[in-house]
Each structure stands twice: as structure tokens, then as C-alpha cells.
mmCIF file of N, CA and C in Angstrom:
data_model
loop_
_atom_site.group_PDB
_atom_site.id
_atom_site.type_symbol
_atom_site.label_atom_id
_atom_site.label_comp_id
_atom_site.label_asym_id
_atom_site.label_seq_id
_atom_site.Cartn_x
_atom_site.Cartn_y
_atom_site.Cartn_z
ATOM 1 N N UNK A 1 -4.011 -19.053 -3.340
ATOM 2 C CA UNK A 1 -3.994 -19.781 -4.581
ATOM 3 C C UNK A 1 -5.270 -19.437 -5.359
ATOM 4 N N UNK A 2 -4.911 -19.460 -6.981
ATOM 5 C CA UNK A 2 -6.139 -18.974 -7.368
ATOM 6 C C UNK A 2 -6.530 -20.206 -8.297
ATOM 7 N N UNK A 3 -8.077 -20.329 -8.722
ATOM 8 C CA UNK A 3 -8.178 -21.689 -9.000
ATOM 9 C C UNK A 3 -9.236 -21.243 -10.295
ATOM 10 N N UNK A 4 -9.222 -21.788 -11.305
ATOM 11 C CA UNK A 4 -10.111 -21.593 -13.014
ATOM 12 C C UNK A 4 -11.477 -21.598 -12.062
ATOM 13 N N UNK A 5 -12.301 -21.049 -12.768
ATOM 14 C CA UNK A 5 -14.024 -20.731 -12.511
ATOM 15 C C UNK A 5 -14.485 -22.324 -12.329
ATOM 16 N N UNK A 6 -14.322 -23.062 -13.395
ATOM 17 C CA UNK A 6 -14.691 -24.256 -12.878
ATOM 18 C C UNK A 6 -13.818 -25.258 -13.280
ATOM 19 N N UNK A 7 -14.459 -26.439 -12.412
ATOM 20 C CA UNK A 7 -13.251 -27.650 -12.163
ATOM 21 C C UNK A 7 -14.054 -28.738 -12.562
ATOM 22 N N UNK A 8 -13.217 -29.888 -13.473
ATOM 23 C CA UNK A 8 -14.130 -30.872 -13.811
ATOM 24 C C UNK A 8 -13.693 -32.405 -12.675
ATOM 25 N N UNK A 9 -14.424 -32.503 -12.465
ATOM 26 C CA UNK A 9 -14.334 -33.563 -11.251
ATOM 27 C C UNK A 9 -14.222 -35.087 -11.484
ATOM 28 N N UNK A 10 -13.719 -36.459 -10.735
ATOM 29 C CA UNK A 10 -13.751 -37.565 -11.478
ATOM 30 C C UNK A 10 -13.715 -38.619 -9.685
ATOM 31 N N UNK A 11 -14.420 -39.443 -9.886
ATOM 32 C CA UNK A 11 -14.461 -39.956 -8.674
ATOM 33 C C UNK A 11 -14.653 -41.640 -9.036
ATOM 34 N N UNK A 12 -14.042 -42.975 -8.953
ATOM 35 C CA UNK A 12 -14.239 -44.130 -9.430
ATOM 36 C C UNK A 12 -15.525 -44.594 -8.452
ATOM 37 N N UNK A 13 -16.398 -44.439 -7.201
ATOM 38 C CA UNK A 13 -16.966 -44.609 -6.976
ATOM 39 C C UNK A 13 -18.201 -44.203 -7.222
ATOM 40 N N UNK A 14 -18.018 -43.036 -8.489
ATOM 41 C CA UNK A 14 -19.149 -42.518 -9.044
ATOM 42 C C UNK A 14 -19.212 -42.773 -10.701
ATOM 43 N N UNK A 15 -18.745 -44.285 -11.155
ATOM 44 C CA UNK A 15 -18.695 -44.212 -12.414
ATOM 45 C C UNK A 15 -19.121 -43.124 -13.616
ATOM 46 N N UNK A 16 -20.584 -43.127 -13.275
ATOM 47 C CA UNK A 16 -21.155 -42.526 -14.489
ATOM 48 C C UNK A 16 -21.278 -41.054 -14.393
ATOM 49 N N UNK A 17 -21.188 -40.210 -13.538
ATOM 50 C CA UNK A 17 -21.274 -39.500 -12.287
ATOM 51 C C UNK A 17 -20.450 -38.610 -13.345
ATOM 52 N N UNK A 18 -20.326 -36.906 -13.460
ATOM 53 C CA UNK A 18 -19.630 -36.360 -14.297
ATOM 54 C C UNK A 18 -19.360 -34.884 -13.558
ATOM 55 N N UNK A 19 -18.632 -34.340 -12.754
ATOM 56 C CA UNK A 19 -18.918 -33.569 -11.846
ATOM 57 C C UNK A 19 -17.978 -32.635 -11.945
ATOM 58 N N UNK A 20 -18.983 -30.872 -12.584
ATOM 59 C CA UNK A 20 -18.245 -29.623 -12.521
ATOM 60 C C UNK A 20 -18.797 -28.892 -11.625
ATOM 61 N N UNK A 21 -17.225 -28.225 -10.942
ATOM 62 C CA UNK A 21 -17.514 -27.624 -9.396
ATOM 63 C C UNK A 21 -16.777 -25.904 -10.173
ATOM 64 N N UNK A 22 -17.823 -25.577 -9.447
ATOM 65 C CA UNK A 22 -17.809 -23.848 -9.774
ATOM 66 C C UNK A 22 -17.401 -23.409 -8.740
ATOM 67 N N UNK A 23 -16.122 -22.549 -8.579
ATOM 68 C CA UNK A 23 -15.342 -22.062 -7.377
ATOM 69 C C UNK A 23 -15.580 -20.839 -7.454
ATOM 70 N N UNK A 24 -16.395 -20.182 -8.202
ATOM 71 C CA UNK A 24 -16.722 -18.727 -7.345
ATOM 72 C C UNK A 24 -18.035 -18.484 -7.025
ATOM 73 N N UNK A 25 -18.195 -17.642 -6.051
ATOM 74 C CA UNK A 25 -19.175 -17.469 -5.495
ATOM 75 C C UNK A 25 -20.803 -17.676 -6.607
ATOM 76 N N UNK A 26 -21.489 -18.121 -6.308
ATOM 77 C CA UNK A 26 -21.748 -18.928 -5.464
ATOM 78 C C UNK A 26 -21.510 -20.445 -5.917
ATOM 79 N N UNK A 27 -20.912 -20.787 -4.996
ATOM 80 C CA UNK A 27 -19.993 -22.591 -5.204
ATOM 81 C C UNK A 27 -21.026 -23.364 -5.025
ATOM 82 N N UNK A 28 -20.789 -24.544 -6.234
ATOM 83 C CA UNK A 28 -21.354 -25.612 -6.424
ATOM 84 C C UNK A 28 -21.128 -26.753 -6.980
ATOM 85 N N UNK A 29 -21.432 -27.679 -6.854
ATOM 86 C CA UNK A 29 -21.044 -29.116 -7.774
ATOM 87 C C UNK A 29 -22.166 -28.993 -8.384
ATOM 88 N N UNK A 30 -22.032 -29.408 -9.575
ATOM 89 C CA UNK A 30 -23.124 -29.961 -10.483
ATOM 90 C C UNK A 30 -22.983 -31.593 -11.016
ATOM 91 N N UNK A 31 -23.978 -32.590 -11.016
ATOM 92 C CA UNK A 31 -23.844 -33.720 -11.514
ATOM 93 C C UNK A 31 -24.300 -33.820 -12.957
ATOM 94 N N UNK A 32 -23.424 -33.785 -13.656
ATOM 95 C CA UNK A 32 -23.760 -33.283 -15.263
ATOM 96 C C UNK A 32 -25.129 -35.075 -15.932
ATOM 97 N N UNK A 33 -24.618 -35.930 -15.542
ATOM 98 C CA UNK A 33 -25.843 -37.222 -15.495
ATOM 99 C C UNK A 33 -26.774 -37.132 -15.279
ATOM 100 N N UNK A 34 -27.046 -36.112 -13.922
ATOM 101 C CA UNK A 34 -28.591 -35.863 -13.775
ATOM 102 C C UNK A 34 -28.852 -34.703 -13.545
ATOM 103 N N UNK A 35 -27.889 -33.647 -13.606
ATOM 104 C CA UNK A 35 -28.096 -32.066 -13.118
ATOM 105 C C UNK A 35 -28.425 -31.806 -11.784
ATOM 106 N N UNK A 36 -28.032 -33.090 -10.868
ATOM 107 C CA UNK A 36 -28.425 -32.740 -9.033
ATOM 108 C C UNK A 36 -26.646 -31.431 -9.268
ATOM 109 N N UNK A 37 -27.157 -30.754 -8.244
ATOM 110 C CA UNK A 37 -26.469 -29.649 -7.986
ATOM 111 C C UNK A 37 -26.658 -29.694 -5.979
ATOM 112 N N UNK A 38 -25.111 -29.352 -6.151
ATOM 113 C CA UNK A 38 -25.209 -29.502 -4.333
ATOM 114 C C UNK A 38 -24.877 -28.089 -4.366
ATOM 115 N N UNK A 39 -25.096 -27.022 -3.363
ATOM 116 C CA UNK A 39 -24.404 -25.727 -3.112
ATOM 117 C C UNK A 39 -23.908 -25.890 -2.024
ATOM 118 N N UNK A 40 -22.098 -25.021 -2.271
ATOM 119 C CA UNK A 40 -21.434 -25.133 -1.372
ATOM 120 C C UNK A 40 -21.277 -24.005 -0.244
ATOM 121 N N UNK A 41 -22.364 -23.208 -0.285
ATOM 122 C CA UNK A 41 -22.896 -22.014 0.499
ATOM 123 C C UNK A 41 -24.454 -22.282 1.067
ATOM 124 N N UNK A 42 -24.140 -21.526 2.028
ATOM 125 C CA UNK A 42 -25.185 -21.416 2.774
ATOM 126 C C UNK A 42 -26.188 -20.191 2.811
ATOM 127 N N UNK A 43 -27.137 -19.985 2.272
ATOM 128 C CA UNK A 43 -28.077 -19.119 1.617
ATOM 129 C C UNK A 43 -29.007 -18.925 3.062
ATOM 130 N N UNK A 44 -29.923 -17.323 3.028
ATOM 131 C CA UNK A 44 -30.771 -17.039 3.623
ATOM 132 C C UNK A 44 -32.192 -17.155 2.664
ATOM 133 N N UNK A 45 -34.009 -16.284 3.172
ATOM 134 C CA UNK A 45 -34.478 -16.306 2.261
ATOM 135 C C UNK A 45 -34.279 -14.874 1.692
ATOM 136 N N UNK A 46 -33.591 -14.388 1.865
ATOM 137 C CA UNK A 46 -33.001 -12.858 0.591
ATOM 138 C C UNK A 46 -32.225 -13.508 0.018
ATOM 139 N N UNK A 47 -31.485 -14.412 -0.192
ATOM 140 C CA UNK A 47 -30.906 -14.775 -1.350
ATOM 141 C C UNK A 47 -31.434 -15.611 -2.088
ATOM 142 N N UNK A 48 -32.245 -16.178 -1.982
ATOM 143 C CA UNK A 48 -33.064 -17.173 -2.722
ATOM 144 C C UNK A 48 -33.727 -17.023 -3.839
ATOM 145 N N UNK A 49 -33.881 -15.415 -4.287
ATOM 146 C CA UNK A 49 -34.593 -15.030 -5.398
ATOM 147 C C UNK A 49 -32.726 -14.572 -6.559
ATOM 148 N N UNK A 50 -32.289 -14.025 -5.577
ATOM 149 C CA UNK A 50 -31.090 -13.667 -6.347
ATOM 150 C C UNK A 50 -30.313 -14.956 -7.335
ATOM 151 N N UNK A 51 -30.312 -16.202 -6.103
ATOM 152 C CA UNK A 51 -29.901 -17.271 -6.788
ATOM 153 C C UNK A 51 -30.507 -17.970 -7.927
ATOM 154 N N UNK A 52 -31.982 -18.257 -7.849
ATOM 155 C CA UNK A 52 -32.245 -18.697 -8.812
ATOM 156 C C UNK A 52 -32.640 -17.702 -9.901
ATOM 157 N N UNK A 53 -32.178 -16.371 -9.701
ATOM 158 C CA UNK A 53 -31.957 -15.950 -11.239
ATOM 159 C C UNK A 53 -30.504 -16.266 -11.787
ATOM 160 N N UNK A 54 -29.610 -16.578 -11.013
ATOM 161 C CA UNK A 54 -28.109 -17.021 -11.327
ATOM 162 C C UNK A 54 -27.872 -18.038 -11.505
ATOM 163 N N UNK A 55 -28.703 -18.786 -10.980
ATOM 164 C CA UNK A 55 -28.353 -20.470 -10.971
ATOM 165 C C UNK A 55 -28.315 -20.499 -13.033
ATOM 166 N N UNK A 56 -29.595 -20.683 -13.072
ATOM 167 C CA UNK A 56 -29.408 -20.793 -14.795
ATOM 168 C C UNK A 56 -28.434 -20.729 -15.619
ATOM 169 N N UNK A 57 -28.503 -19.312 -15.314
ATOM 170 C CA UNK A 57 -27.016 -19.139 -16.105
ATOM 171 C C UNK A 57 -25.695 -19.707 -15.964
ATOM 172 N N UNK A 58 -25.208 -20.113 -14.658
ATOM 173 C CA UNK A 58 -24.328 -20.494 -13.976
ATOM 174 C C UNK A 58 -23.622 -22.060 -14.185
ATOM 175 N N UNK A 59 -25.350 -22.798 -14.413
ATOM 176 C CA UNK A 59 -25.566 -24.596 -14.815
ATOM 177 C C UNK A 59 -25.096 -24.498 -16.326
ATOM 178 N N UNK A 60 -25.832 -23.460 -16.814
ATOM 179 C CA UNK A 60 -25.066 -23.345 -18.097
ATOM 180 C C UNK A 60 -23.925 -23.431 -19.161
ATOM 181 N N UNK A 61 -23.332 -22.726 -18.020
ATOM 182 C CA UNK A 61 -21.810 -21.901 -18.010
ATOM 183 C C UNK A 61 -20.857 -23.333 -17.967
ATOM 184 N N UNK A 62 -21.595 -24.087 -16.865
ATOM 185 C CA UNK A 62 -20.723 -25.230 -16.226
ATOM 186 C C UNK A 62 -20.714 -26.465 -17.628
ATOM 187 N N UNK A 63 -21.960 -26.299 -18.321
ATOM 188 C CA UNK A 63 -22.114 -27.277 -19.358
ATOM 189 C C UNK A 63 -21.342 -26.757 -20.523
ATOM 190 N N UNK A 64 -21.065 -25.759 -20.759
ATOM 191 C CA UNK A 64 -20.161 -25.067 -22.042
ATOM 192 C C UNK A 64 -19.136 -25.401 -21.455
ATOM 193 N N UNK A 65 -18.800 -25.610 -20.577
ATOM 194 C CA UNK A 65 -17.422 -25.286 -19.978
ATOM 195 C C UNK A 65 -17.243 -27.574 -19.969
ATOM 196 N N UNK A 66 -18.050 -27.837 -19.278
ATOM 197 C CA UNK A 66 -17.537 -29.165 -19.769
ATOM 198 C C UNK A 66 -17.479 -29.522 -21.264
ATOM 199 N N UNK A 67 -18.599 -28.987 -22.069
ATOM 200 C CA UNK A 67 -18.413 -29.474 -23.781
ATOM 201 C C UNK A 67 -16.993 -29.000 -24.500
ATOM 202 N N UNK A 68 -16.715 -28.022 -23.443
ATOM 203 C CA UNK A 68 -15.261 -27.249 -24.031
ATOM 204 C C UNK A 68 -14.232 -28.351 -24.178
ATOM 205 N N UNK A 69 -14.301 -28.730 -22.459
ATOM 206 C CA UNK A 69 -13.138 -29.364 -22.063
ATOM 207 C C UNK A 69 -12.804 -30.500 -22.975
ATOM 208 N N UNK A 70 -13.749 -31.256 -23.190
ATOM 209 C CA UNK A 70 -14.082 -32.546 -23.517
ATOM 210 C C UNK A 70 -13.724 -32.679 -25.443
ATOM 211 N N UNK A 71 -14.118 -31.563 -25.678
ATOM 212 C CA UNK A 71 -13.474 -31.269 -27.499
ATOM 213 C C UNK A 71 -11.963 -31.155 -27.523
ATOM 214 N N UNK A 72 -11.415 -30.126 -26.306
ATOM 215 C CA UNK A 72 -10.405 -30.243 -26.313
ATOM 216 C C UNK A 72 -9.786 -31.653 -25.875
ATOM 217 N N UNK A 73 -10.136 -32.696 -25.315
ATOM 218 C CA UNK A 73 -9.547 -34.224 -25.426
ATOM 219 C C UNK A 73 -9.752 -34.782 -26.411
ATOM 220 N N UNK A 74 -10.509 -34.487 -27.305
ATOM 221 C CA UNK A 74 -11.040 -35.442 -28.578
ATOM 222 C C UNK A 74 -9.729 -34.901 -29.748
ATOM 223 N N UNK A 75 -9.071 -33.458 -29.502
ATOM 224 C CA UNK A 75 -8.660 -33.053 -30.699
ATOM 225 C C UNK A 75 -7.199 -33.587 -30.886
#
């Protein structure tokens, strides 16, 4: 099964809580309320420089991608 780059998430025990999960490598939730980010991979220290040149862009990506979603409910 193939699944969109990212997924917007909804949980009632997390009221305020706003959560886009990025399904390709490298996977993550992001908490758009406070920007905690969980990764759903398990990293060495050689990847650690790679990631946080990707991360940026990536948190980014996830915030265009929720402002997207979210215009498209308003319209």
C-alpha cells in the first residue's frame, strides 16, 4: 500500500495537539503546537549530521503541507 508523503493526524486525548506524520524516510511525527518531533527511525552518529541538514526542510514541508490542507477545508 502506498500512502501521501504526509498524514495529518487527530487524537481527542490530545485536544490542542495537531499532528503531521511524514511516511517517508526519514519518518516522523511532528507536533505542529509546539514543534516536538518524535522520529520514527532509529539513527546512528553518521546520520546525525545528514539529518539535521534534512530535518529543516522536512518540518517545513510538513507545515506547508498542513497550511495546504487546512485552506483546502476553509474553501
Amino acid at each position: 500500500m502506498e500512502f501521501p508523503k504526509f498524514l495529518l493526524g487527530d487524537n481527542t486525548d490530545y485536544p490542542d495537539a495537531i499532528f503531521v506524520v511524514h511516511t517517508e524516510f526519514p519518518r516522523f511525527i511532528i507536533n505542529l503546537e509546539n514543534d516536538e518531533v518524535e522520529w520514527l527511525e532509529d539513527f546512528d552518529k553518521s546520520d546525525e549530521e545528514e539529518l539535521a541538514n534534512e530535518a529543516e526542510g522536512l518540518i517545513a514541508q510538513a507545515t506547508e503541507f498542513y497550511d495546504r490542507e487546512v485552506a483546502r477545508y476553509e474553501e
